[in-house]
Coordinates of C-alpha atoms in Angstrom, one line a residue:
X1 CA -5.4 41.2 71.6
X2 CA -8.4 38.7 71.6
X3 CA -10.0 40.7 68.8
X4 CA -6.9 40.3 66.7
X5 CA -6.7 36.5 67.5
X6 CA -10.3 36.1 66.4
X7 CA -9.6 37.8 63.1
X8 CA -6.6 35.6 62.6
X9 CA -8.6 32.4 63.3
X10 CA -11.3 33.6 60.9
X11 CA -8.7 34.3 58.2
X12 CA -7.1 30.8 58.7
X13 CA -10.4 29.0 58.2
X14 CA -11.7 31.2 55.4
X15 CA -12.0 29.2 52.1
X16 CA -13.5 31.9 49.7
X17 CA -11.5 32.0 46.5
X18 CA -9.9 28.6 47.0
X19 CA -11.5 27.1 43.9
X20 CA -10.2 30.0 41.8
X21 CA -6.7 29.5 43.1
X22 CA -6.8 25.7 42.4
X23 CA -8.2 26.3 38.9
X24 CA -5.3 28.7 38.1
X25 CA -2.7 26.3 39.3
X26 CA -4.2 23.3 37.4
X27 CA -4.5 25.4 34.2
X28 CA -0.9 26.4 34.4
X29 CA 0.2 22.8 34.9
X30 CA -1.9 21.6 31.9
X31 CA -0.3 24.3 29.7
X32 CA 3.1 23.3 30.8
X33 CA 2.5 19.7 30.0
X34 CA 1.1 20.6 26.5
X35 CA 4.1 22.8 25.7
X36 CA 6.5 20.1 26.9
X37 CA 4.8 17.5 24.6
X38 CA 4.8 19.6 21.5
X39 CA 8.2 18.4 20.2
X40 CA 7.4 14.8 20.8
X41 CA 4.0 14.9 19.1
X42 CA 5.2 17.0 16.1
X43 CA 8.1 14.6 15.5
X44 CA 5.7 11.7 15.5
X45 CA 3.4 13.4 13.1
X46 CA 6.3 14.3 10.8
X47 CA 7.4 10.6 10.8
X48 CA 3.9 9.4 10.1
X49 CA 3.4 11.9 7.3
X50 CA 6.7 10.9 5.7
X51 CA 5.8 7.3 5.8
X52 CA 2.5 7.9 4.1
X53 CA 4.1 10.0 1.4
X54 CA 6.7 7.3 0.8
X55 CA 4.0 4.7 0.4
X56 CA 2.0 6.7 -2.1
X57 CA 5.1 7.5 -4.2
X58 CA 6.2 3.9 -4.3
X59 CA 9.4 4.2 -2.3
X60 CA 10.5 1.8 0.5
X61 CA 9.1 2.2 4.0
X62 CA 11.0 0.8 7.0
X63 CA 9.6 -2.2 8.8
X64 CA 10.3 -3.2 12.4
X65 CA 13.2 -5.4 11.2
X66 CA 15.9 -4.7 8.7
X67 CA 13.7 -5.5 5.7
X68 CA 11.8 -3.0 3.7
X69 CA 8.3 -2.8 2.2
X70 CA 7.6 -1.3 -1.2
X71 CA 4.0 -0.1 -1.8
X72 CA 2.6 1.9 -4.6
X73 CA -0.7 2.9 -6.3
X74 CA 1.3 4.4 -9.1
X75 CA 0.1 7.9 -8.1
X76 CA 3.6 9.3 -8.7
X77 CA 4.7 7.3 -11.8
X78 CA 6.4 4.0 -12.2
X79 CA 10.1 4.5 -11.4
X80 CA 12.0 1.2 -11.6
X81 CA 9.4 -0.5 -13.9
X82 CA 10.0 -1.3 -17.5
X83 CA 7.6 -2.0 -20.4
X84 CA 4.7 0.3 -19.5
X85 CA 3.8 3.8 -18.3
X86 CA 1.2 4.9 -15.8
X87 CA -2.3 5.7 -17.3
X88 CA -5.3 7.2 -15.6
X89 CA -8.6 5.3 -16.3
X90 CA -12.0 6.5 -15.2
X91 CA -13.0 3.5 -13.2
X92 CA -9.6 2.2 -12.0
X93 CA -7.7 5.4 -11.4
X94 CA -3.9 5.3 -12.0
X95 CA -2.7 1.9 -13.3
X96 CA 0.6 0.5 -14.7
X97 CA -0.4 -0.3 -18.3
X98 CA -2.6 -1.1 -20.0
X99 CA -0.6 -4.1 -21.2
X100 CA -1.5 -5.4 -24.6
X101 CA -0.5 -8.7 -26.1
X102 CA 3.2 -9.6 -25.7
X103 CA 3.1 -13.0 -27.4
X104 CA 3.0 -14.8 -24.0
X105 CA 6.3 -13.3 -23.0
X106 CA 7.1 -10.7 -20.2
X107 CA 5.9 -7.3 -21.2
X108 CA 6.2 -5.3 -17.9
X109 CA 8.6 -6.1 -15.1
X110 CA 10.6 -4.9 -12.2
X111 CA 13.6 -6.4 -10.3
X112 CA 13.6 -6.2 -6.5
X113 CA 16.7 -6.5 -4.3
X114 CA 16.0 -8.9 -1.4
X115 CA 17.2 -8.6 2.2
X116 CA 19.9 -11.2 2.7
X117 CA 18.3 -12.3 6.0
X118 CA 14.9 -12.7 4.5
X119 CA 13.6 -16.3 4.4
X120 CA 10.9 -15.3 1.9
X121 CA 9.7 -12.4 -0.2
X122 CA 6.1 -11.6 -0.9
X123 CA 4.4 -9.7 -3.8
X124 CA 0.8 -8.7 -4.0
X125 CA -1.0 -6.7 -6.7
X126 CA -4.2 -6.3 -8.5
X127 CA -4.4 -7.5 -12.1
X128 CA -7.1 -5.8 -14.2
X129 CA -8.5 -7.4 -17.4
X130 CA -10.2 -4.8 -19.6
X131 CA -12.7 -5.0 -22.4
X132 CA -13.5 -7.7 -25.0
X133 CA -11.7 -10.9 -24.1
X134 CA -12.4 -14.4 -25.4
X135 CA -10.2 -16.6 -23.3
X136 CA -7.0 -14.7 -23.4
X137 CA -4.6 -14.6 -20.4
X138 CA -2.7 -12.2 -18.3
X139 CA 0.5 -14.1 -17.4
X140 CA 2.5 -13.7 -14.2
X141 CA 6.2 -14.4 -14.1
X142 CA 8.8 -14.8 -11.4
X143 CA 12.4 -14.7 -12.5
X144 CA 11.2 -15.2 -16.1
X145 CA 9.2 -18.4 -15.3
X146 CA 5.4 -18.4 -15.6
X147 CA 3.9 -19.0 -12.2
X148 CA 0.2 -18.3 -12.9
X149 CA -2.3 -16.6 -15.2
X150 CA -5.7 -14.9 -15.2
X151 CA -7.9 -16.1 -18.0
X152 CA -10.4 -13.4 -19.1
X153 CA -13.7 -14.2 -20.9
X154 CA -16.3 -12.1 -22.5
X155 CA -18.7 -10.4 -20.0
X156 CA -15.8 -9.5 -17.7
X157 CA -15.4 -13.0 -16.2
X158 CA -12.0 -14.1 -14.8
X159 CA -10.4 -17.3 -13.7
X160 CA -7.1 -17.7 -12.0
X161 CA -4.9 -20.7 -12.8
X162 CA -1.6 -21.4 -11.0
X163 CA 1.5 -22.2 -13.1
X164 CA 2.8 -25.8 -13.2
X165 CA 6.4 -24.7 -12.4
X166 CA 5.6 -22.5 -9.4
X167 CA 6.0 -25.2 -6.8
X168 CA 9.4 -26.3 -8.2
X169 CA 10.6 -22.7 -7.9
X170 CA 9.5 -22.5 -4.3
X171 CA 6.7 -20.1 -5.2
X172 CA 3.3 -20.1 -3.7
X173 CA 0.7 -18.1 -5.7
X174 CA -3.0 -17.5 -5.4
X175 CA -5.5 -15.4 -7.2
X176 CA -8.7 -14.0 -5.8
X177 CA -11.2 -12.5 -8.2
X178 CA -12.6 -9.4 -6.4
X179 CA -14.4 -7.7 -9.3
X180 CA -15.9 -9.2 -12.4
X181 CA -18.6 -8.4 -14.9
X182 CA -18.3 -4.7 -14.0
X183 CA -17.3 -1.5 -15.8
X184 CA -13.8 -0.4 -14.6
X185 CA -13.0 2.1 -17.4
X186 CA -11.1 0.1 -19.9
X187 CA -9.2 1.8 -22.8
X188 CA -12.0 1.0 -25.3
X189 CA -14.4 3.5 -23.7
X190 CA -17.2 1.0 -24.6
X191 CA -19.6 0.7 -21.6
X192 CA -20.9 -2.6 -22.9
X193 CA -17.5 -4.3 -22.5
X194 CA -17.1 -5.4 -18.9
X195 CA -13.9 -5.8 -16.9
X196 CA -12.5 -7.8 -14.0
X197 CA -9.9 -7.4 -11.2
X198 CA -8.0 -10.3 -9.6
X199 CA -5.8 -10.0 -6.4
X200 CA -2.6 -11.9 -7.0
X201 CA -0.6 -13.0 -3.9
X202 CA 2.9 -14.5 -4.3
X203 CA 5.4 -15.8 -1.7
X204 CA 8.9 -16.7 -2.9
X205 CA 10.8 -19.0 -0.5
X206 CA 14.6 -18.6 -0.2
X207 CA 14.5 -15.8 -2.8
X208 CA 18.3 -15.1 -3.2
X209 CA 19.7 -11.7 -3.9
X210 CA 16.9 -10.5 -6.2
X211 CA 13.5 -11.4 -7.6
X212 CA 12.0 -10.2 -10.9
X213 CA 8.3 -9.8 -11.1
X214 CA 6.8 -9.7 -14.6
X215 CA 3.5 -9.6 -16.4
X216 CA 2.7 -10.4 -20.0
X217 CA -0.3 -11.4 -22.1
X218 CA -1.3 -13.7 -25.0
X219 CA -4.0 -11.3 -26.1
X220 CA -4.2 -10.7 -29.9
X221 CA -6.9 -8.1 -30.5
X222 CA -4.9 -4.9 -29.7
X223 CA -4.8 -2.4 -26.9
X224 CA -8.1 -0.8 -27.5
X225 CA -9.9 -4.2 -27.5
X226 CA -8.3 -6.2 -24.7
X227 CA -5.6 -5.4 -22.2
X228 CA -4.3 -5.9 -18.7
X229 CA -3.0 -3.5 -16.1
X230 CA -1.3 -3.6 -12.6
X231 CA -2.3 -1.7 -9.5
X232 CA -1.9 -1.6 -5.7
X233 CA 1.5 -3.3 -5.7
X234 CA 3.2 -4.3 -2.4
X235 CA 6.5 -6.2 -1.9
X236 CA 8.0 -7.3 1.3
X237 CA 11.4 -8.7 2.4
X238 CA 13.4 -6.1 0.4
X239 CA 17.0 -5.1 1.1
X240 CA 17.8 -1.9 3.0
X241 CA 19.7 0.3 0.5
X242 CA 21.5 2.0 3.4
X243 CA 22.7 -1.2 5.0
X244 CA 26.4 -1.9 4.9

């Protein structure tokens, strides 16, 4: 009897193999957690992937509030825009344009429907000036009124000038030259003609039901000698097309 009791006590206090058992249990728990998380993670990745695809194709992407954001690099065309098509240039990639002289009037435009609860709408885009300019301008319009222009000079230099009627319209506009005197692949294919790129930022206060953004030019030398183009366009404060 005592011999059996000694064997039993030795069995109770034996710890050989305990680590192996713990590892098996912990591995099983980790696998269970991973399997349970699969649906949650895959759903999040699908949502993120869909948002990225929408942004690249220029379609609205939901914000945290009811408003929408429109973003496009014109990789999938220019649906909704009038006056120009998308063209691929060696240095700039896909752009909306080029935009040749329009007699100072609107040449390219799009109308955006605004969220009725939005106190303001914002629009940002890059305005390229390509090739052999001599003081000609790319002109920015909001609802048909000039609110600013980029004056392009020879050598790829650019100057932004706000429009005199912008403040009266409740429009704040700025232009930041981010590239100048560089070769960005203008339509002339002449490497000696340098280009510029200006980042335009516009805020429209109390925008109403819709806002039309337009771009024109007073250039006179023809498309292959001097032109403008639009890229990297973002608009905020837009109406949700699914809202009742």
